């Protein structure tokens, strides 16, 4: 955002690199929508449509939460993994909050992570402390991906 303030909105948006980036983001969202079940909460999240959360909260987010925050593991897609784990452990949160909490938790507690083999036979990490938040995580190309996350 500081680039916009520095160069002005018109100059920023006329930059071919910015245009290419924005088109790539649009294509990513379009592709994500094509691969989601239209009735799912994840579809509503990616499309930007409001959805009712577990206690009537309304949330919005972008495809980046799904695409960059979750690992598919034994599910067909990262979206399916997120939707399943959100239903199991995300009570009182939006999908966006749940995903953000998972990644922030790993970032703050990575020194407690133990290397494990995940259910899809790939390597990952586990942080477990009975009665406290925990989860399974994977790092792909330097990016933290949640496999599962729980609050207690």
Coordinates of C-alpha atoms in Angstrom, one line a residue:
X1 CA 0.0 0.0 0.0
X2 CA 2.9 2.4 0.6
X3 CA 3.6 2.1 -3.2
X4 CA 0.2 3.6 -4.0
X5 CA 0.9 6.5 -1.6
X6 CA 4.3 7.1 -3.1
X7 CA 3.5 6.9 -6.8
X8 CA -0.2 7.7 -6.9
X9 CA -3.0 5.3 -7.7
X10 CA -3.0 6.0 -11.4
X11 CA 0.7 5.4 -11.9
X12 CA 0.5 2.3 -9.6
X13 CA -2.4 0.7 -11.5
X14 CA -0.9 1.5 -14.9
X15 CA 2.3 -0.4 -14.1
X16 CA 2.4 -3.6 -16.2
X17 CA 3.8 -5.6 -13.3
X18 CA 0.9 -4.6 -11.0
X19 CA -1.6 -5.4 -13.8
X20 CA 0.0 -8.8 -14.3
X21 CA -0.1 -9.5 -10.6
X22 CA -3.8 -8.4 -10.3
X23 CA -4.7 -10.6 -13.3
X24 CA -2.9 -13.6 -11.7
X25 CA -4.9 -13.0 -8.5
X26 CA -8.1 -12.9 -10.4
X27 CA -7.2 -16.2 -12.3
X28 CA -6.3 -17.9 -9.0
X29 CA -9.7 -17.0 -7.5
X30 CA -11.5 -18.1 -10.7
X31 CA -9.6 -21.4 -10.6
X32 CA -10.3 -21.9 -6.9
X33 CA -14.0 -21.4 -7.5
X34 CA -14.1 -23.9 -10.3
X35 CA -12.7 -26.6 -8.0
X36 CA -15.1 -26.0 -5.0
X37 CA -18.5 -27.3 -4.2
X38 CA -20.9 -24.4 -4.8
X39 CA -22.8 -25.2 -1.6
X40 CA -19.7 -25.2 0.7
X41 CA -18.6 -22.6 3.1
X42 CA -15.2 -22.6 1.4
X43 CA -16.9 -21.6 -1.9
X44 CA -18.5 -18.7 -0.2
X45 CA -15.2 -17.7 1.3
X46 CA -13.3 -17.8 -2.0
X47 CA -16.1 -16.0 -3.9
X48 CA -16.3 -13.3 -1.3
X49 CA -19.9 -14.1 -0.6
X50 CA -20.9 -13.7 3.0
X51 CA -21.5 -16.9 4.9
X52 CA -23.0 -17.6 8.3
X53 CA -20.4 -18.8 10.7
X54 CA -21.0 -21.3 13.5
X55 CA -22.7 -18.7 15.8
X56 CA -24.1 -16.5 13.1
X57 CA -21.0 -14.5 12.4
X58 CA -20.6 -13.3 8.9
X59 CA -17.1 -13.6 7.4
X60 CA -15.3 -12.8 4.2
X61 CA -11.9 -13.6 3.0
X62 CA -9.9 -14.4 -0.2
X63 CA -8.6 -17.5 -1.9
X64 CA -5.3 -16.8 -0.3
X65 CA -6.5 -18.2 3.1
X66 CA -7.2 -21.5 1.5
X67 CA -4.5 -21.6 -1.1
X68 CA -1.7 -20.4 1.2
X69 CA -2.7 -21.6 4.7
X70 CA -3.8 -25.2 4.4
X71 CA -2.3 -28.5 3.2
X72 CA -4.6 -31.1 1.7
X73 CA -2.9 -34.2 3.4
X74 CA -5.3 -37.1 2.9
X75 CA -8.1 -34.9 1.4
X76 CA -8.6 -34.3 -2.3
X77 CA -8.0 -30.6 -1.9
X78 CA -6.8 -28.1 0.7
X79 CA -10.3 -26.6 0.7
X80 CA -11.8 -30.0 1.8
X81 CA -9.2 -30.2 4.6
X82 CA -9.9 -26.7 5.8
X83 CA -13.7 -27.2 5.7
X84 CA -13.5 -30.5 7.6
X85 CA -11.1 -29.2 10.3
X86 CA -13.0 -25.9 10.6
X87 CA -16.2 -27.9 11.4
X88 CA -14.4 -30.0 14.0
X89 CA -12.4 -27.3 15.8
X90 CA -13.5 -23.8 14.6
X91 CA -16.5 -23.3 16.9
X92 CA -17.1 -19.6 17.4
X93 CA -14.7 -18.5 14.7
X94 CA -14.9 -17.6 11.0
X95 CA -12.8 -19.7 8.6
X96 CA -10.5 -16.7 8.2
X97 CA -10.0 -16.4 11.9
X98 CA -9.4 -20.1 12.3
X99 CA -6.9 -20.2 9.5
X100 CA -5.0 -17.1 10.8
X101 CA -5.0 -18.5 14.3
X102 CA -3.4 -21.8 13.1
X103 CA -0.6 -20.1 11.2
X104 CA 0.1 -17.6 14.0
X105 CA 0.1 -20.4 16.5
X106 CA 2.8 -22.3 14.5
X107 CA 4.8 -19.1 14.0
X108 CA 4.8 -18.4 17.8
X109 CA 5.4 -22.0 18.9
X110 CA 7.6 -23.5 16.2
X111 CA 10.4 -24.0 18.8
X112 CA 8.0 -26.6 20.4
X113 CA 7.4 -28.5 17.1
X114 CA 8.3 -32.1 16.8
X115 CA 8.9 -33.7 13.4
X116 CA 6.3 -36.4 12.5
X117 CA 5.1 -38.4 9.5
X118 CA 1.7 -37.2 8.5
X119 CA -1.2 -39.5 7.4
X120 CA -0.3 -39.0 3.8
X121 CA 3.3 -40.3 4.6
X122 CA 4.9 -36.9 4.1
X123 CA 7.0 -35.2 6.8
X124 CA 5.4 -32.5 9.0
X125 CA 5.4 -31.1 12.4
X126 CA 3.2 -31.6 15.5
X127 CA 2.8 -29.1 18.4
X128 CA 0.9 -30.7 21.3
X129 CA 0.4 -29.6 24.9
X130 CA -2.6 -31.2 26.6
X131 CA -5.4 -28.7 27.3
X132 CA -3.8 -26.1 25.1
X133 CA -4.0 -25.2 21.4
X134 CA -2.1 -27.5 19.1
X135 CA -1.9 -28.9 15.6
X136 CA -0.2 -30.5 12.7
X137 CA 1.7 -28.4 10.2
X138 CA 3.8 -28.7 7.1
X139 CA 6.2 -26.3 5.5
X140 CA 6.2 -26.1 1.7
X141 CA 8.6 -23.8 -0.1
X142 CA 9.1 -21.8 3.1
X143 CA 5.3 -21.3 3.6
X144 CA 3.6 -22.7 6.7
X145 CA 0.6 -24.9 5.9
X146 CA -1.9 -26.0 8.6
X147 CA -2.8 -29.7 8.4
X148 CA -5.0 -29.6 11.5
X149 CA -5.4 -27.1 14.3
X150 CA -7.3 -27.2 17.6
X151 CA -7.8 -24.7 20.4
X152 CA -7.7 -27.1 23.4

